[in-house]
Tab-separated table of C-alpha atoms in Angstrom:
chain	number	residue	atom	x	y	z
A	1	LEU	CA	11.298	21.097	122.291
A	2	TYR	CA	13.327	23.278	119.957
A	3	ASP	CA	13.349	21.293	116.690
A	4	GLY	CA	12.535	17.728	115.694
A	5	ARG	CA	10.143	15.007	116.764
A	6	MET	CA	9.411	13.635	120.196
A	7	VAL	CA	7.158	10.870	121.491
A	8	LEU	CA	6.109	11.479	125.082
A	9	GLU	CA	4.238	9.283	127.541
A	10	THR	CA	3.295	10.631	130.966
A	11	PHE	CA	1.331	9.111	133.828
A	12	GLU	CA	-0.636	11.310	136.239
A	13	LEU	CA	2.014	14.024	136.173
A	14	HIS	CA	1.280	17.508	134.852
A	15	THR	CA	3.633	17.939	131.901
A	16	VAL	CA	4.196	21.039	129.752
A	17	VAL	CA	6.176	21.212	126.494
A	18	GLU	CA	6.823	24.604	124.889
A	19	THR	CA	8.175	25.241	121.391
A	20	PRO	CA	10.027	28.238	119.924
A	21	ASN	CA	6.967	28.835	117.698
A	22	GLY	CA	5.038	29.968	120.780
A	23	ASN	CA	2.998	26.779	121.010
A	24	ARG	CA	2.402	24.879	124.231
A	25	VAL	CA	1.218	21.340	124.968
A	26	GLU	CA	-0.135	20.444	128.431
A	27	THR	CA	-1.333	17.120	129.797
A	28	ASP	CA	-1.934	15.326	133.079
A	29	GLY	CA	-1.307	11.918	131.520
A	30	ALA	CA	-1.145	11.006	127.833
A	31	SER	CA	0.886	9.473	125.036
A	32	LEU	CA	1.571	11.936	122.254
A	33	LEU	CA	3.781	12.890	119.331
A	34	ILE	CA	5.100	16.434	118.937
A	35	ASP	CA	6.710	17.411	115.633
A	36	VAL	CA	8.378	20.852	115.583
A	37	GLU	CA	9.635	22.518	112.416
A	38	GLU	CA	10.879	26.057	111.851
A	39	LYS	CA	7.422	27.641	111.488
A	40	GLU	CA	5.002	24.862	112.437
A	41	THR	CA	4.164	22.487	115.277
A	42	ARG	CA	2.057	19.339	114.872
A	43	VAL	CA	0.676	17.401	117.836
A	44	VAL	CA	-0.886	13.924	117.700
A	45	ALA	CA	-2.690	12.521	120.744
A	46	ILE	CA	-2.036	8.772	120.800
A	47	GLU	CA	-3.743	8.060	124.141
A	48	GLY	CA	-5.346	10.318	126.718
A	49	LYS	CA	-6.269	13.976	126.511
A	50	LEU	CA	-4.142	17.115	126.093
A	51	LYS	CA	-4.376	20.859	125.571
A	52	PHE	CA	-2.605	22.469	122.596
A	53	SER	CA	-2.402	26.270	122.802
A	54	ASN	CA	-0.717	29.475	121.700
A	55	SER	CA	-1.386	33.192	122.197
A	56	LEU	CA	-4.500	32.990	119.984
A	57	GLY	CA	-6.342	30.240	121.866
A	58	SER	CA	-6.384	26.528	122.583
A	59	VAL	CA	-7.877	23.213	121.512
A	60	THR	CA	-8.327	19.958	123.392
A	61	LEU	CA	-7.125	16.799	121.662
A	62	GLU	CA	-8.248	13.299	122.544
A	63	ALA	CA	-6.801	9.940	121.472
A	64	GLY	CA	-6.574	9.665	117.695
A	65	GLU	CA	-6.804	13.416	117.008
A	66	SER	CA	-4.146	15.785	115.691
A	67	SER	CA	-3.736	19.526	115.250
A	68	THR	CA	-1.178	21.778	113.564
A	69	ALA	CA	-0.294	25.397	114.349
A	70	ARG	CA	1.973	27.848	112.578
A	71	LYS	CA	3.897	30.501	114.457
A	72	ALA	CA	1.429	33.191	115.663
A	73	CYS	CA	-1.430	31.632	113.668
A	74	TRP	CA	-4.594	29.917	114.818
A	75	ARG	CA	-4.260	26.150	114.888
A	76	ARG	CA	-6.366	23.811	112.824
A	77	SER	CA	-9.273	22.180	114.599
A	78	PRO	CA	-8.655	18.696	115.953
A	79	LYS	CA	-9.076	16.014	113.357
A	80	PRO	CA	-8.763	12.233	113.354
A	81	ARG	CA	-5.219	11.015	112.849
A	82	THR	CA	-4.456	9.605	109.409
A	83	ASN	CA	-1.387	7.563	108.569
């Protein structure tokens, strides 16, 4: 995903989404929102479990959690989604 927002729902299929910020989202089945801006990527796990990573490490998100990462910066720890 280069720029913008995407809602993705996968079922038992390994799916990988990479962004130009160097972030990567991987899942084997989940519903999620990915929001990519020029210097930041935000991921919200709606259902299921996913891995959000970049060159500095990774976090696992479960349903209701979100995380944000800036280009080449450590991402924020998972936190409950707020509207």
